[in-house]
mmCIF file of C-alpha atoms in Angstrom:
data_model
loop_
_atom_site.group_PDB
_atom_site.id
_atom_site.type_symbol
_atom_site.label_atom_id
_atom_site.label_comp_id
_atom_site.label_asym_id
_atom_site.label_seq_id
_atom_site.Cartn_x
_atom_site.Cartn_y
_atom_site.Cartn_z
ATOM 1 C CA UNK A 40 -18.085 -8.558 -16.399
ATOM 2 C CA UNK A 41 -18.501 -11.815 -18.777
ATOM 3 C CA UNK A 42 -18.347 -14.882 -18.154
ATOM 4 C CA UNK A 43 -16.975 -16.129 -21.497
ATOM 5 C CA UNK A 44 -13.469 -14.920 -20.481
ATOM 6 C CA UNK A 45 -12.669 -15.740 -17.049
ATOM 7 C CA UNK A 46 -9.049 -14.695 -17.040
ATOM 8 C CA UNK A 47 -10.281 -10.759 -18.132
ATOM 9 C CA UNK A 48 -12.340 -10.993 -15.436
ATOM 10 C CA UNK A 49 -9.964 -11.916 -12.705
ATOM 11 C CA UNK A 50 -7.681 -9.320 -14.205
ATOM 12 C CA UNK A 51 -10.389 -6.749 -13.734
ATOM 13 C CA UNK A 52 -11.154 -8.049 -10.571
ATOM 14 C CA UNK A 53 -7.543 -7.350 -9.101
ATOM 15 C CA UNK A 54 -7.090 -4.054 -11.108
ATOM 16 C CA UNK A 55 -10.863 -2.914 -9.111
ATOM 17 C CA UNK A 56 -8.876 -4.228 -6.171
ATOM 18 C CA UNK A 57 -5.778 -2.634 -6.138
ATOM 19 C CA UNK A 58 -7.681 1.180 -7.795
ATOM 20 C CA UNK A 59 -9.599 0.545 -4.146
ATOM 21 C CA UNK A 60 -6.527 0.039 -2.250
ATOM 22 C CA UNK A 61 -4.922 3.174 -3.545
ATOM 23 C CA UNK A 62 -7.958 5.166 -2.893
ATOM 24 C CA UNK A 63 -7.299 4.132 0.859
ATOM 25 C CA UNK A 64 -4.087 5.715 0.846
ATOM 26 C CA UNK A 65 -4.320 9.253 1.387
ATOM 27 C CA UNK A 66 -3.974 11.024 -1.569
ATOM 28 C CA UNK A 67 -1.166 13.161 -0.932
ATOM 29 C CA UNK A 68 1.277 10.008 0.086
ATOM 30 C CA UNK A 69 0.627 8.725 -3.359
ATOM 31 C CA UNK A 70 3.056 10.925 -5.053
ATOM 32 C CA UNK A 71 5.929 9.675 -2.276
ATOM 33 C CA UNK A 72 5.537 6.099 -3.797
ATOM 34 C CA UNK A 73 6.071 6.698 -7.259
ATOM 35 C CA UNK A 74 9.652 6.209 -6.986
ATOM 36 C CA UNK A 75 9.097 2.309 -5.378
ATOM 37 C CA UNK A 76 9.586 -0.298 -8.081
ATOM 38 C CA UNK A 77 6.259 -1.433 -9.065
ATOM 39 C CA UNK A 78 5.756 -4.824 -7.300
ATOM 40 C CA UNK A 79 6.955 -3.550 -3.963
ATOM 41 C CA UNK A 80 4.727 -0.110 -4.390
ATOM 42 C CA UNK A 81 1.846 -2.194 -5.178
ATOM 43 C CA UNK A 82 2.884 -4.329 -1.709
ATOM 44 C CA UNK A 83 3.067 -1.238 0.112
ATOM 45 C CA UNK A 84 -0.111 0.049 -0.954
ATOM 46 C CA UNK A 85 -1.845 -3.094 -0.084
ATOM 47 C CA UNK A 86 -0.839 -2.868 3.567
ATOM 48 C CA UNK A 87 -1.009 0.529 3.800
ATOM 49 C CA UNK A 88 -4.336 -0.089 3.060
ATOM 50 C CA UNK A 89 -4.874 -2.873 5.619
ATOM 51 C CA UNK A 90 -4.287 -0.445 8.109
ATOM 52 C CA UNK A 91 -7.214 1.366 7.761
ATOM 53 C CA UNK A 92 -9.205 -1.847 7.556
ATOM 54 C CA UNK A 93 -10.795 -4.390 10.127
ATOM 55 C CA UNK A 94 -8.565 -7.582 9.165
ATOM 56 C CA UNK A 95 -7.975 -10.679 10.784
ATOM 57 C CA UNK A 96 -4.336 -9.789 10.916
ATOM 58 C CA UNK A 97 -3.566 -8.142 14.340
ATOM 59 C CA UNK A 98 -3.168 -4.393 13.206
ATOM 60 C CA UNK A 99 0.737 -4.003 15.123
ATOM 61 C CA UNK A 100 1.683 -6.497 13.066
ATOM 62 C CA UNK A 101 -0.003 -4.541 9.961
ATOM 63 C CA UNK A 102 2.136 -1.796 11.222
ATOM 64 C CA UNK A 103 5.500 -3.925 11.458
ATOM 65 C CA UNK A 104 5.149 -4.775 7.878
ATOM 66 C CA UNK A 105 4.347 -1.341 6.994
ATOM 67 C CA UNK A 106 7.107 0.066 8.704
ATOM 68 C CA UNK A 107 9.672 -2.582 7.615
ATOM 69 C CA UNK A 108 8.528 -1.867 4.254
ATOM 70 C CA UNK A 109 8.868 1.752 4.601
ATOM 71 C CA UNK A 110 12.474 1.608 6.045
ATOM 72 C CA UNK A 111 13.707 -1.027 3.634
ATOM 73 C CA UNK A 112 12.728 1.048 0.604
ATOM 74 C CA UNK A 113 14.585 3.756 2.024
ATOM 75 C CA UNK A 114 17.900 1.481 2.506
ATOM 76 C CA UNK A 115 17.075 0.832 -0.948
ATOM 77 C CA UNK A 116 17.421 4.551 -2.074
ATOM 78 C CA UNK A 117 13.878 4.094 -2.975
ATOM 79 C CA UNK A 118 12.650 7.305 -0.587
ATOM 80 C CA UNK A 119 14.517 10.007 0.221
ATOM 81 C CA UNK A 120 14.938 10.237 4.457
ATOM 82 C CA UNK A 121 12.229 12.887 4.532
ATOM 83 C CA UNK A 122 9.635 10.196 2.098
ATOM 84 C CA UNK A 123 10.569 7.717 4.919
ATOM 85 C CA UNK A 124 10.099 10.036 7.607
ATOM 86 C CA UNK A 125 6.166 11.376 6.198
ATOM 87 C CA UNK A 126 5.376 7.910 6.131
ATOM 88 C CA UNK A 127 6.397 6.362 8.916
ATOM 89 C CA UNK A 128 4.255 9.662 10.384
ATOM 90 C CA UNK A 129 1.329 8.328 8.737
ATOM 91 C CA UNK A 130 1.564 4.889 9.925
ATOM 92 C CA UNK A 131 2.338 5.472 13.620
ATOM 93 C CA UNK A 132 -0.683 8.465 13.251
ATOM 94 C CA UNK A 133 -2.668 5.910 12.637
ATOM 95 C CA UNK A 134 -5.124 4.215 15.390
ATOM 96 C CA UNK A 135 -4.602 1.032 16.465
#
């Protein structure tokens, strides 16, 4: 990364970010998000992610916001009832 262009490397820094985020989503839930408008995919994907992590957030709140996420996309007409249902799988599989 260089120095001379500190905006590129922020921007590099957050796309390294979020490629590591969606690595942390198993791979076979990543097709199910497609249909999510980008900024709320990209929010989903970031607490999905958190779940598998040690942050200072408690993790049943991580959860909660995973789940309301989850459930509001599929008021949205985002995901399809089963899309809601594989995910919400995934998140309550999940250890606390």
């Amino acid at each position: 990364m260089s120095l001379k262009n500190p905006n590129e490397s922020i921007a590099l820094a957050a796309a390294q970010r979020r490629a590591d985020e969606l690595q942390r989503v198993p791979e076979v839930l990543r097709p199910l998000l497609q249909s999510i408008p980008e900024r709320a995919r990209m929010l989903l994907i970031t607490t999905l992610s958190d779940l598998v992590l040690d942050t200072p957030a408690p993790f049943e709140q991580r959860r909660g916001m995973a789940m309301g996420m989850i459930y509001g996309a599929g008021k949205r007409d985002e995901l399809t009832p089963q899309e809601v249902g594989t995910l919400v799988a995934y998140v309550l599989d999940l250890p606390a």
